[in-house]
PDB file of C-alpha atoms and ligand atoms in Angstrom:
ATOM      1  CA  MET A  25      78.469  53.239 134.233  1.00 55.00           C
ATOM      2  CA  GLY A  26      80.706  53.436 137.780  1.00 93.00           C
ATOM      3  CA  PHE A  27      79.501  56.850 138.276  1.00 97.00           C
ATOM      4  CA  VAL A  28      76.818  59.140 138.844  1.00 98.00           C
ATOM      5  CA  ASN A  29      76.732  62.770 138.042  1.00 98.00           C
ATOM      6  CA  THR A  30      75.668  64.970 141.250  1.00 98.00           C
ATOM      7  CA  VAL A  31      75.390  68.725 141.420  1.00 98.00           C
ATOM      8  CA  THR A  32      79.456  69.073 141.952  1.00 98.00           C
ATOM      9  CA  GLY A  33      80.529  66.521 140.054  1.00 97.00           C
ATOM     10  CA  LYS A  34      81.066  62.768 139.272  1.00 98.00           C
ATOM     11  CA  VAL A  35      80.515  60.460 142.119  1.00 98.00           C
ATOM     12  CA  ASN A  36      81.206  56.522 141.918  1.00 98.00           C
ATOM     13  CA  ILE A  37      78.185  54.900 142.528  1.00 97.00           C
ATOM     14  CA  GLU A  38      79.818  52.881 145.318  1.00 97.00           C
ATOM     15  CA  ASP A  39      80.364  55.874 147.237  1.00 98.00           C
ATOM     16  CA  LEU A  40      76.556  56.956 146.996  1.00 98.00           C
ATOM     17  CA  GLY A  41      75.764  55.091 150.629  1.00 98.00           C
ATOM     18  CA  CYS A  42      72.446  55.498 152.551  1.00 98.00           C
ATOM     19  CA  THR A  43      70.514  57.829 149.654  1.00 98.00           C
ATOM     20  CA  LEU A  44      67.153  59.029 149.597  1.00 98.00           C
ATOM     21  CA  VAL A  45      65.593  58.864 146.407  1.00 98.00           C
ATOM     22  CA  HIS A  46      62.939  61.651 146.061  1.00 98.00           C
ATOM     23  CA  GLU A  47      63.200  64.700 147.732  1.00 98.00           C
ATOM     24  CA  HIS A  48      62.630  68.394 147.134  1.00 98.00           C
ATOM     25  CA  LEU A  49      64.812  71.102 148.362  1.00 98.00           C
ATOM     26  CA  LEU A  50      63.249  73.425 146.708  1.00 98.00           C
ATOM     27  CA  LEU A  51      60.249  73.844 144.540  1.00 98.00           C
ATOM     28  CA  ARG A  52      58.239  76.429 142.978  1.00 97.00           C
ATOM     29  CA  SER A  53      55.601  77.853 140.448  1.00 97.00           C
ATOM     30  CA  GLU A  54      58.415  78.494 137.355  1.00 97.00           C
ATOM     31  CA  MET A  55      56.448  81.298 135.894  1.00 97.00           C
ATOM     32  CA  VAL A  56      55.867  83.392 139.310  1.00 98.00           C
ATOM     33  CA  THR A  57      59.446  82.831 140.100  1.00 97.00           C
ATOM     34  CA  PHE A  58      60.797  83.965 136.751  1.00 97.00           C
ATOM     35  CA  GLN A  59      58.447  86.752 136.674  1.00 98.00           C
ATOM     36  CA  PHE A  60      58.158  87.692 140.438  1.00 98.00           C
ATOM     37  CA  PRO A  61      61.036  87.048 141.693  1.00 97.00           C
ATOM     38  CA  HIS A  62      60.214  89.989 144.445  1.00 98.00           C
ATOM     39  CA  LEU A  63      57.504  87.782 146.019  1.00 98.00           C
ATOM     40  CA  TYR A  64      60.319  85.192 147.415  1.00 98.00           C
ATOM     41  CA  ASP A  65      63.032  85.784 150.139  1.00 97.00           C
ATOM     42  CA  GLU A  66      65.704  83.602 148.563  1.00 97.00           C
ATOM     43  CA  GLU A  67      67.882  83.274 151.547  1.00 97.00           C
ATOM     44  CA  ALA A  68      65.186  81.952 153.429  1.00 97.00           C
ATOM     45  CA  LEU A  69      64.221  79.249 151.170  1.00 98.00           C
ATOM     46  CA  TYR A  70      68.011  78.737 151.066  1.00 98.00           C
ATOM     47  CA  GLN A  71      68.157  78.068 154.615  1.00 98.00           C
ATOM     48  CA  LYS A  72      65.301  76.171 154.600  1.00 98.00           C
ATOM     49  CA  ALA A  73      66.941  73.505 152.336  1.00 98.00           C
ATOM     50  CA  VAL A  74      70.120  73.778 154.386  1.00 98.00           C
ATOM     51  CA  ASP A  75      68.542  72.904 157.598  1.00 98.00           C
ATOM     52  CA  GLY A  76      66.401  69.863 156.068  1.00 98.00           C
ATOM     53  CA  VAL A  77      69.943  68.431 154.443  1.00 98.00           C
ATOM     54  CA  LYS A  78      71.889  68.646 157.540  1.00 98.00           C
ATOM     55  CA  ALA A  79      68.753  67.079 159.807  1.00 98.00           C
ATOM     56  CA  VAL A  80      68.892  63.882 157.361  1.00 98.00           C
ATOM     57  CA  LYS A  81      72.968  64.074 157.211  1.00 98.00           C
ATOM     58  CA  ALA A  82      73.001  64.036 160.588  1.00 98.00           C
ATOM     59  CA  GLN A  83      70.668  60.625 160.504  1.00 98.00           C
ATOM     60  CA  GLY A  84      73.519  58.782 158.057  1.00 98.00           C
ATOM     61  CA  VAL A  85      72.318  59.891 154.665  1.00 98.00           C
ATOM     62  CA  LYS A  86      74.666  60.724 152.488  1.00 98.00           C
ATOM     63  CA  THR A  87      73.021  61.335 149.046  1.00 98.00           C
ATOM     64  CA  ILE A  88      70.003  62.937 147.599  1.00 98.00           C
ATOM     65  CA  CYS A  89      68.446  62.256 144.618  1.00 98.00           C
ATOM     66  CA  ASP A  90      65.578  65.454 143.749  1.00 98.00           C
ATOM     67  CA  PRO A  91      63.802  65.324 141.364  1.00 98.00           C
ATOM     68  CA  THR A  92      62.695  68.872 140.750  1.00 98.00           C
ATOM     69  CA  VAL A  93      62.703  69.137 137.171  1.00 98.00           C
ATOM     70  CA  ALA A  94      60.940  71.632 134.390  1.00 97.00           C
ATOM     71  CA  GLY A  95      58.302  72.786 135.306  1.00 97.00           C
ATOM     72  CA  MET A  96      58.575  72.599 139.011  1.00 98.00           C
ATOM     73  CA  GLY A  97      61.034  75.472 139.355  1.00 97.00           C
ATOM     74  CA  ARG A  98      64.482  73.767 139.168  1.00 98.00           C
ATOM     75  CA  ASP A  99      67.190  75.514 139.962  1.00 98.00           C
ATOM     76  CA  VAL A 100      70.920  73.839 139.592  1.00 98.00           C
ATOM     77  CA  ARG A 101      73.148  76.521 141.192  1.00 98.00           C
ATOM     78  CA  PHE A 102      70.454  76.460 143.955  1.00 98.00           C
ATOM     79  CA  LEU A 103      71.276  72.701 144.800  1.00 98.00           C
ATOM     80  CA  GLU A 104      74.939  73.321 144.042  1.00 98.00           C
ATOM     81  CA  ARG A 105      74.964  75.550 146.428  1.00 98.00           C
ATOM     82  CA  VAL A 106      73.088  73.725 149.395  1.00 98.00           C
ATOM     83  CA  SER A 107      75.971  70.388 148.507  1.00 98.00           C
ATOM     84  CA  GLN A 108      78.823  72.829 149.104  1.00 98.00           C
ATOM     85  CA  GLU A 109      77.588  73.975 152.249  1.00 98.00           C
ATOM     86  CA  THR A 110      76.201  70.891 153.639  1.00 98.00           C
ATOM     87  CA  GLY A 111      78.545  68.254 152.357  1.00 98.00           C
ATOM     88  CA  MET A 112      75.609  66.043 150.605  1.00 98.00           C
ATOM     89  CA  GLN A 113      75.813  64.643 147.339  1.00 98.00           C
ATOM     90  CA  ILE A 114      72.901  65.964 145.495  1.00 98.00           C
ATOM     91  CA  ILE A 115      71.403  64.357 142.155  1.00 98.00           C
ATOM     92  CA  THR A 116      69.370  66.235 140.159  1.00 98.00           C
ATOM     93  CA  ALA A 117      67.160  65.704 137.367  1.00 98.00           C
ATOM     94  CA  THR A 118      66.331  66.457 133.941  1.00 98.00           C
ATOM     95  CA  GLY A 119      62.889  66.248 132.552  1.00 98.00           C
ATOM     96  CA  ILE A 120      59.363  67.818 131.561  1.00 97.00           C
ATOM     97  CA  TYR A 121      56.964  67.981 134.679  1.00 97.00           C
ATOM     98  CA  SER A 122      53.206  68.694 133.899  1.00 97.00           C
ATOM     99  CA  PHE A 123      50.053  66.490 134.439  1.00 97.00           C
ATOM    100  CA  THR A 124      48.347  67.917 131.035  1.00 97.00           C
ATOM    101  CA  GLU A 125      50.311  70.302 128.421  1.00 97.00           C
ATOM    102  CA  ILE A 126      53.617  70.955 127.932  1.00 97.00           C
ATOM    103  CA  PRO A 127      54.868  74.219 126.756  1.00 96.00           C
ATOM    104  CA  ALA A 128      53.856  75.049 122.825  1.00 97.00           C
ATOM    105  CA  HIS A 129      57.767  74.995 122.646  1.00 98.00           C
ATOM    106  CA  PHE A 130      57.647  71.549 122.689  1.00 98.00           C
ATOM    107  CA  GLN A 131      54.428  71.120 121.022  1.00 98.00           C
ATOM    108  CA  ASN A 132      55.143  72.492 118.177  1.00 98.00           C
ATOM    109  CA  ARG A 133      58.333  70.447 117.593  1.00 98.00           C
ATOM    110  CA  ASP A 134      58.924  66.641 117.371  1.00 97.00           C
ATOM    111  CA  ILE A 135      59.631  64.057 120.156  1.00 98.00           C
ATOM    112  CA  ASP A 136      63.441  63.931 119.144  1.00 97.00           C
ATOM    113  CA  TYR A 137      63.938  67.428 119.491  1.00 98.00           C
ATOM    114  CA  MET A 138      62.908  66.917 123.176  1.00 98.00           C
ATOM    115  CA  THR A 139      64.908  64.228 123.824  1.00 98.00           C
ATOM    116  CA  GLU A 140      67.949  66.279 122.367  1.00 98.00           C
ATOM    117  CA  ALA A 141      67.278  68.817 124.989  1.00 98.00           C
ATOM    118  CA  LEU A 142      66.998  66.003 127.814  1.00 98.00           C
ATOM    119  CA  ILE A 143      70.378  64.504 126.404  1.00 98.00           C
ATOM    120  CA  HIS A 144      71.709  67.803 126.616  1.00 98.00           C
ATOM    121  CA  ASP A 145      71.104  68.523 130.363  1.00 98.00           C
ATOM    122  CA  ILE A 146      72.774  64.848 130.779  1.00 98.00           C
ATOM    123  CA  GLU A 147      75.976  65.342 128.839  1.00 98.00           C
ATOM    124  CA  VAL A 148      76.665  69.011 128.659  1.00 98.00           C
ATOM    125  CA  GLY A 149      74.916  70.460 131.670  1.00 98.00           C
ATOM    126  CA  ILE A 150      71.667  72.353 132.823  1.00 98.00           C
ATOM    127  CA  GLN A 151      70.956  76.103 132.517  1.00 97.00           C
ATOM    128  CA  ASN A 152      74.146  76.837 131.137  1.00 97.00           C
ATOM    129  CA  THR A 153      75.970  75.639 133.538  1.00 98.00           C
ATOM    130  CA  SER A 154      78.264  72.312 133.655  1.00 98.00           C
ATOM    131  CA  ILE A 155      76.317  70.736 136.377  1.00 98.00           C
ATOM    132  CA  LYS A 156      74.790  67.706 134.719  1.00 98.00           C
ATOM    133  CA  ALA A 157      72.057  65.641 135.010  1.00 98.00           C
ATOM    134  CA  GLY A 158      72.087  62.066 137.198  1.00 98.00           C
ATOM    135  CA  PHE A 159      68.765  60.590 136.560  1.00 98.00           C
ATOM    136  CA  LEU A 160      65.419  61.324 134.247  1.00 98.00           C
ATOM    137  CA  LYS A 161      61.862  62.514 135.675  1.00 98.00           C
ATOM    138  CA  CYS A 162      58.658  62.811 134.289  1.00 98.00           C
ATOM    139  CA  ALA A 163      54.855  62.412 135.294  1.00 98.00           C
ATOM    140  CA  ALA A 164      51.411  61.702 134.621  1.00 98.00           C
ATOM    141  CA  ASP A 165      48.485  61.760 137.159  1.00 98.00           C
ATOM    142  CA  ALA A 166      44.809  61.463 137.465  1.00 97.00           C
ATOM    143  CA  GLU A 167      44.546  63.078 134.067  1.00 97.00           C
ATOM    144  CA  GLY A 168      46.370  59.743 132.558  1.00 96.00           C
ATOM    145  CA  ILE A 169      48.900  60.137 129.819  1.00 97.00           C
ATOM    146  CA  THR A 170      47.565  62.497 127.155  1.00 97.00           C
ATOM    147  CA  PRO A 171      48.898  63.215 123.819  1.00 97.00           C
ATOM    148  CA  ASP A 172      51.882  65.833 125.262  1.00 98.00           C
ATOM    149  CA  LEU A 173      52.709  63.479 127.986  1.00 98.00           C
ATOM    150  CA  ASP A 174      53.000  60.509 125.664  1.00 98.00           C
ATOM    151  CA  LYS A 175      55.359  63.117 123.823  1.00 98.00           C
ATOM    152  CA  VAL A 176      57.549  63.650 126.934  1.00 98.00           C
ATOM    153  CA  PHE A 177      57.236  59.752 128.043  1.00 98.00           C
ATOM    154  CA  ARG A 178      58.849  58.813 124.798  1.00 98.00           C
ATOM    155  CA  ALA A 179      61.503  61.376 124.731  1.00 98.00           C
ATOM    156  CA  VAL A 180      62.734  60.357 128.651  1.00 98.00           C
ATOM    157  CA  ALA A 181      62.586  56.738 127.168  1.00 98.00           C
ATOM    158  CA  ARG A 182      65.141  57.659 124.092  1.00 98.00           C
ATOM    159  CA  ALA A 183      67.323  60.035 126.273  1.00 98.00           C
ATOM    160  CA  GLN A 184      67.487  56.850 128.650  1.00 98.00           C
ATOM    161  CA  LYS A 185      68.408  54.749 125.853  1.00 98.00           C
ATOM    162  CA  ASN A 186      70.732  57.199 124.578  1.00 98.00           C
ATOM    163  CA  THR A 187      72.542  58.199 128.015  1.00 98.00           C
ATOM    164  CA  GLY A 188      72.157  55.283 130.295  1.00 97.00           C
ATOM    165  CA  VAL A 189      71.009  57.106 133.142  1.00 98.00           C
ATOM    166  CA  PRO A 190      67.831  55.584 135.129  1.00 98.00           C
ATOM    167  CA  ILE A 191      64.245  56.894 134.907  1.00 98.00           C
ATOM    168  CA  MET A 192      61.784  57.991 137.870  1.00 98.00           C
ATOM    169  CA  THR A 193      58.120  58.581 137.663  1.00 98.00           C
ATOM    170  CA  HIS A 194      55.521  60.386 139.115  1.00 98.00           C
ATOM    171  CA  SER A 195      52.664  57.993 138.825  1.00 98.00           C
ATOM    172  CA  HIS A 196      48.795  57.652 140.034  1.00 98.00           C
ATOM    173  CA  PRO A 197      48.387  54.364 141.149  1.00 97.00           C
ATOM    174  CA  ALA A 198      44.770  54.922 141.749  1.00 96.00           C
ATOM    175  CA  SER A 199      43.902  55.261 138.172  1.00 97.00           C
ATOM    176  CA  GLY A 200      46.689  52.321 137.540  1.00 96.00           C
ATOM    177  CA  ASN A 201      48.708  54.521 134.866  1.00 96.00           C
ATOM    178  CA  GLY A 202      51.754  53.088 136.423  1.00 98.00           C
ATOM    179  CA  LEU A 203      51.276  50.104 134.170  1.00 98.00           C
ATOM    180  CA  LYS A 204      50.596  52.756 131.306  1.00 98.00           C
ATOM    181  CA  GLN A 205      53.962  54.443 131.784  1.00 98.00           C
ATOM    182  CA  LEU A 206      55.708  50.843 132.017  1.00 98.00           C
ATOM    183  CA  GLU A 207      54.220  49.921 128.402  1.00 98.00           C
ATOM    184  CA  ILE A 208      55.617  53.062 126.619  1.00 98.00           C
ATOM    185  CA  PHE A 209      59.503  53.049 128.119  1.00 98.00           C
ATOM    186  CA  ILE A 210      59.367  49.126 127.215  1.00 98.00           C
ATOM    187  CA  GLU A 211      57.734  50.034 123.755  1.00 98.00           C
ATOM    188  CA  GLU A 212      60.666  52.280 123.552  1.00 98.00           C
ATOM    189  CA  GLY A 213      63.116  49.695 124.471  1.00 98.00           C
ATOM    190  CA  VAL A 214      64.149  50.829 127.862  1.00 98.00           C
ATOM    191  CA  ASN A 215      65.449  48.179 130.093  1.00 98.00           C
ATOM    192  CA  PRO A 216      62.730  47.951 132.795  1.00 98.00           C
ATOM    193  CA  LYS A 217      65.631  47.827 135.694  1.00 98.00           C
ATOM    194  CA  SER A 218      66.302  51.437 135.193  1.00 98.00           C
ATOM    195  CA  ILE A 219      62.871  51.985 136.020  1.00 98.00           C
ATOM    196  CA  MET A 220      61.563  53.157 139.193  1.00 98.00           C
ATOM    197  CA  ILE A 221      57.847  53.851 138.911  1.00 98.00           C
ATOM    198  CA  GLY A 222      57.146  56.341 141.771  1.00 98.00           C
ATOM    199  CA  HIS A 223      54.616  57.150 143.696  1.00 98.00           C
ATOM    200  CA  THR A 224      53.561  53.433 143.592  1.00 98.00           C
ATOM    201  CA  GLY A 225      52.895  53.449 147.485  1.00 97.00           C
ATOM    202  CA  ASP A 226      50.272  55.531 147.225  1.00 97.00           C
ATOM    203  CA  THR A 227      47.941  52.583 146.830  1.00 97.00           C
ATOM    204  CA  ASP A 228      47.780  49.360 149.099  1.00 97.00           C
ATOM    205  CA  ASN A 229      46.350  47.563 146.048  1.00 98.00           C
ATOM    206  CA  LEU A 230      48.716  44.750 146.242  1.00 98.00           C
ATOM    207  CA  ASP A 231      47.257  42.938 143.023  1.00 98.00           C
ATOM    208  CA  TYR A 232      48.780  46.137 141.163  1.00 98.00           C
ATOM    209  CA  ILE A 233      51.764  46.604 143.018  1.00 98.00           C
ATOM    210  CA  HIS A 234      52.444  43.123 141.986  1.00 98.00           C
ATOM    211  CA  GLN A 235      51.863  43.769 138.555  1.00 98.00           C
ATOM    212  CA  VAL A 236      54.320  46.837 138.367  1.00 98.00           C
ATOM    213  CA  LEU A 237      56.900  44.512 140.012  1.00 98.00           C
ATOM    214  CA  ASP A 238      56.358  41.618 137.537  1.00 98.00           C
ATOM    215  CA  SER A 239      57.999  44.025 135.021  1.00 98.00           C
ATOM    216  CA  GLY A 240      61.527  43.951 137.119  1.00 97.00           C
ATOM    217  CA  ALA A 241      60.906  47.590 137.221  1.00 98.00           C
ATOM    218  CA  TYR A 242      61.350  49.678 141.063  1.00 98.00           C
ATOM    219  CA  ILE A 243      58.903  51.077 142.742  1.00 98.00           C
ATOM    220  CA  GLY A 244      58.561  53.987 145.050  1.00 98.00           C
ATOM    221  CA  ALA A 245      57.006  53.672 148.523  1.00 98.00           C
ATOM    222  CA  ASP A 246      58.404  57.020 148.623  1.00 97.00           C
ATOM    223  CA  ARG A 247      55.658  59.314 150.236  1.00 96.00           C
ATOM    224  CA  PHE A 248      55.987  58.498 153.781  1.00 95.00           C
ATOM    225  CA  GLY A 249      54.706  61.375 155.913  1.00 91.00           C
ATOM    226  CA  GLN A 250      51.865  62.510 153.374  1.00 89.00           C
ATOM    227  CA  PRO A 251      47.975  61.887 151.813  1.00 85.00           C
ATOM    228  CA  PRO A 252      46.781  60.640 149.748  1.00 84.00           C
ATOM    229  CA  LEU A 253      47.251  57.183 151.818  1.00 90.00           C
ATOM    230  CA  GLU A 254      47.038  57.022 155.320  1.00 91.00           C
ATOM    231  CA  PHE A 255      50.779  56.329 157.410  1.00 93.00           C
ATOM    232  CA  ALA A 256      48.953  52.513 158.685  1.00 94.00           C
ATOM    233  CA  LYS A 257      48.647  51.312 155.035  1.00 96.00           C
ATOM    234  CA  ARG A 258      51.284  52.722 153.229  1.00 96.00           C
ATOM    235  CA  TYR A 259      53.047  50.606 156.255  1.00 96.00           C
ATOM    236  CA  SER A 260      51.103  47.195 156.406  1.00 97.00           C
ATOM    237  CA  THR A 261      51.724  47.293 152.696  1.00 98.00           C
ATOM    238  CA  LEU A 262      55.446  48.042 152.707  1.00 98.00           C
ATOM    239  CA  LEU A 263      55.512  45.160 155.268  1.00 97.00           C
ATOM    240  CA  GLU A 264      54.084  42.824 153.200  1.00 97.00           C
ATOM    241  CA  LEU A 265      55.978  43.689 150.281  1.00 98.00           C
ATOM    242  CA  LEU A 266      59.080  43.112 152.398  1.00 98.00           C
ATOM    243  CA  ARG A 267      57.630  39.750 153.824  1.00 97.00           C
ATOM    244  CA  GLN A 268      57.351  38.564 149.890  1.00 98.00           C
ATOM    245  CA  GLY A 269      60.951  39.060 149.646  1.00 98.00           C
ATOM    246  CA  TYR A 270      60.739  42.340 147.586  1.00 98.00           C
ATOM    247  CA  ALA A 271      63.487  44.356 149.079  1.00 98.00           C
ATOM    248  CA  ASN A 272      65.529  44.830 146.047  1.00 98.00           C
ATOM    249  CA  ARG A 273      62.723  46.517 144.254  1.00 98.00           C
ATOM    250  CA  ILE A 274      61.354  49.410 146.564  1.00 98.00           C
ATOM    251  CA  PHE A 275      62.424  52.382 147.401  1.00 98.00           C
ATOM    252  CA  LEU A 276      61.543  54.340 150.526  1.00 98.00           C
ATOM    253  CA  SER A 277      61.543  57.994 150.205  1.00 98.00           C
ATOM    254  CA  GLN A 278      58.977  60.990 151.420  1.00 97.00           C
ATOM    255  CA  ASP A 279      58.775  63.370 148.504  1.00 97.00           C
ATOM    256  CA  TYR A 280      59.094  65.726 151.322  1.00 97.00           C
ATOM    257  CA  CYS A 281      59.511  69.430 150.344  1.00 97.00           C
ATOM    258  CA  CYS A 282      61.816  71.757 152.356  1.00 97.00           C
ATOM    259  CA  SER A 283      59.881  74.440 150.352  1.00 96.00           C
ATOM    260  CA  ILE A 284      57.150  74.474 148.285  1.00 97.00           C
ATOM    261  CA  ASP A 285      55.244  77.338 147.186  1.00 97.00           C
ATOM    262  CA  TRP A 286      52.033  76.338 145.634  1.00 97.00           C
ATOM    263  CA  TYR A 287      50.660  76.323 149.196  1.00 96.00           C
ATOM    264  CA  THR A 288      50.844  79.177 151.512  1.00 95.00           C
ATOM    265  CA  ASP A 289      52.163  77.874 155.286  1.00 92.00           C
ATOM    266  CA  GLU A 290      49.040  77.528 156.869  1.00 94.00           C
ATOM    267  CA  GLN A 291      47.800  75.392 153.579  1.00 95.00           C
ATOM    268  CA  VAL A 292      50.883  73.238 154.473  1.00 93.00           C
ATOM    269  CA  ASN A 293      50.608  72.698 158.171  1.00 91.00           C
ATOM    270  CA  GLN A 294      46.930  72.061 157.812  1.00 91.00           C
ATOM    271  CA  MET A 295      47.473  68.991 154.888  1.00 91.00           C
ATOM    272  CA  VAL A 296      50.846  67.914 156.304  1.00 90.00           C
ATOM    273  CA  PRO A 297      50.546  68.580 160.062  1.00 86.00           C
ATOM    274  CA  ASP A 298      53.721  66.877 160.936  1.00 83.00           C
ATOM    275  CA  TRP A 299      55.860  66.562 157.956  1.00 90.00           C
ATOM    276  CA  SER A 300      59.418  66.052 158.229  1.00 94.00           C
ATOM    277  CA  ILE A 301      62.386  65.029 156.050  1.00 97.00           C
ATOM    278  CA  GLU A 302      63.229  63.043 159.323  1.00 97.00           C
ATOM    279  CA  PHE A 303      60.661  61.232 159.297  1.00 97.00           C
ATOM    280  CA  LEU A 304      61.421  57.746 157.385  1.00 97.00           C
ATOM    281  CA  LEU A 305      64.916  57.226 158.979  1.00 98.00           C
ATOM    282  CA  GLY A 306      63.330  58.604 162.557  1.00 97.00           C
ATOM    283  CA  GLU A 307      60.505  56.840 162.804  1.00 96.00           C
ATOM    284  CA  VAL A 308      59.803  54.295 159.837  1.00 96.00           C
ATOM    285  CA  ILE A 309      62.721  52.488 159.849  1.00 97.00           C
ATOM    286  CA  PRO A 310      63.452  51.818 163.671  1.00 97.00           C
ATOM    287  CA  GLN A 311      59.522  50.491 163.920  1.00 97.00           C
ATOM    288  CA  LEU A 312      60.273  47.997 160.577  1.00 97.00           C
ATOM    289  CA  ARG A 313      63.518  47.144 162.552  1.00 97.00           C
ATOM    290  CA  LYS A 314      60.808  46.091 165.557  1.00 96.00           C
ATOM    291  CA  GLU A 315      58.918  44.108 163.904  1.00 93.00           C
ATOM    292  CA  GLY A 316      61.766  41.970 162.308  1.00 95.00           C
ATOM    293  CA  VAL A 317      62.646  43.463 159.333  1.00 97.00           C
ATOM    294  CA  THR A 318      66.409  42.888 158.888  1.00 98.00           C
ATOM    295  CA  GLU A 319      69.539  44.967 158.897  1.00 98.00           C
ATOM    296  CA  GLU A 320      70.222  43.218 155.620  1.00 98.00           C
ATOM    297  CA  GLN A 321      66.803  44.609 154.154  1.00 98.00           C
ATOM    298  CA  ILE A 322      67.198  47.881 155.112  1.00 98.00           C
ATOM    299  CA  TYR A 323      70.964  48.195 154.115  1.00 98.00           C
ATOM    300  CA  THR A 324      69.394  46.420 150.580  1.00 98.00           C
ATOM    301  CA  ILE A 325      66.719  49.265 150.492  1.00 98.00           C
ATOM    302  CA  MET A 326      68.745  52.473 151.701  1.00 98.00           C
ATOM    303  CA  HIS A 327      72.196  51.370 150.052  1.00 98.00           C
ATOM    304  CA  GLU A 328      72.157  49.307 147.402  1.00 98.00           C
ATOM    305  CA  ASN A 329      69.099  49.484 145.186  1.00 98.00           C
ATOM    306  CA  VAL A 330      70.180  53.132 144.380  1.00 98.00           C
ATOM    307  CA  LYS A 331      73.116  51.791 142.707  1.00 98.00           C
ATOM    308  CA  HIS A 332      71.521  49.048 140.922  1.00 98.00           C
ATOM    309  CA  TRP A 333      68.741  51.060 139.744  1.00 98.00           C
ATOM    310  CA  PHE A 334      71.876  53.390 138.154  1.00 98.00           C
ATOM    311  CA  GLU A 335      73.647  49.995 137.011  1.00 97.00           C
ATOM    312  CA  GLY A 336      70.424  48.716 135.413  1.00 96.00           C
ATOM    313  CA  LYS A 337      70.613  45.951 137.182  1.00 95.00           C
TER     314      LYS A 337
HETATM  315 ZN1   ZN B 426      58.286  65.095 144.097  1.00 64.75          ZN
END
């Protein structure tokens, strides 16, 4: 491929640098955003994103992949503005986020219609801009892959085949649905090396994780600092996988949201009292170093894997 689309244009794949692969700069209820804009303080939301991005830039992060897609309040002009102010390379995604149903518009049209809409975001631009998506994102949670989601997963797979950009998923390891996601993608002919099964780090079930890895796909240990798995278990599972030689298959990130309107601030503070976008590079990676994880392994995880995922290697 050679280059990746960021919100401010093409970037050489060799220039991605240290990358946080799954963080949200602004996540909000799309319908509320569109219909009740007075409920939001846009400048405060913007400032939170800028502050978060500047904090990780100071830690050495050069690129952020933001998988906020349709259904999560994606706003590419917002990302562009943050990128321009901070100098951070930001890669946005296309896809449809739902755990159950999709909009009637897509329910009543076929898979290839949806595929074309996704390809438009990658090749022409998003939301009538020329800002292009760098990767694809889709999600399935405890509800499993409903008929509507099957359609989304197949459209994402076909858009991947057409454009070559990689896929990131939201999976639910407790119900093992990462394997079902892989099954659909592989049935549609996607190279597993272009797939990241996100949130695989939400389990410490190594048998399950190995089954995902055996496909050749990448896994996301991408929710450091979050429920549903406590930190000690996330951390010891990661350490074991690194001992087993999987540094070249694992992505580390936080799934941090600079803002998320699903909850009140009080609720967020209660759920994730120590939530921080600086946790991974500030706490987790230094701890890994102390326990003997090598600089080479850390470089592979934070710099190399993203290039190979974009290249389908
Ligand atoms: Zn996320």
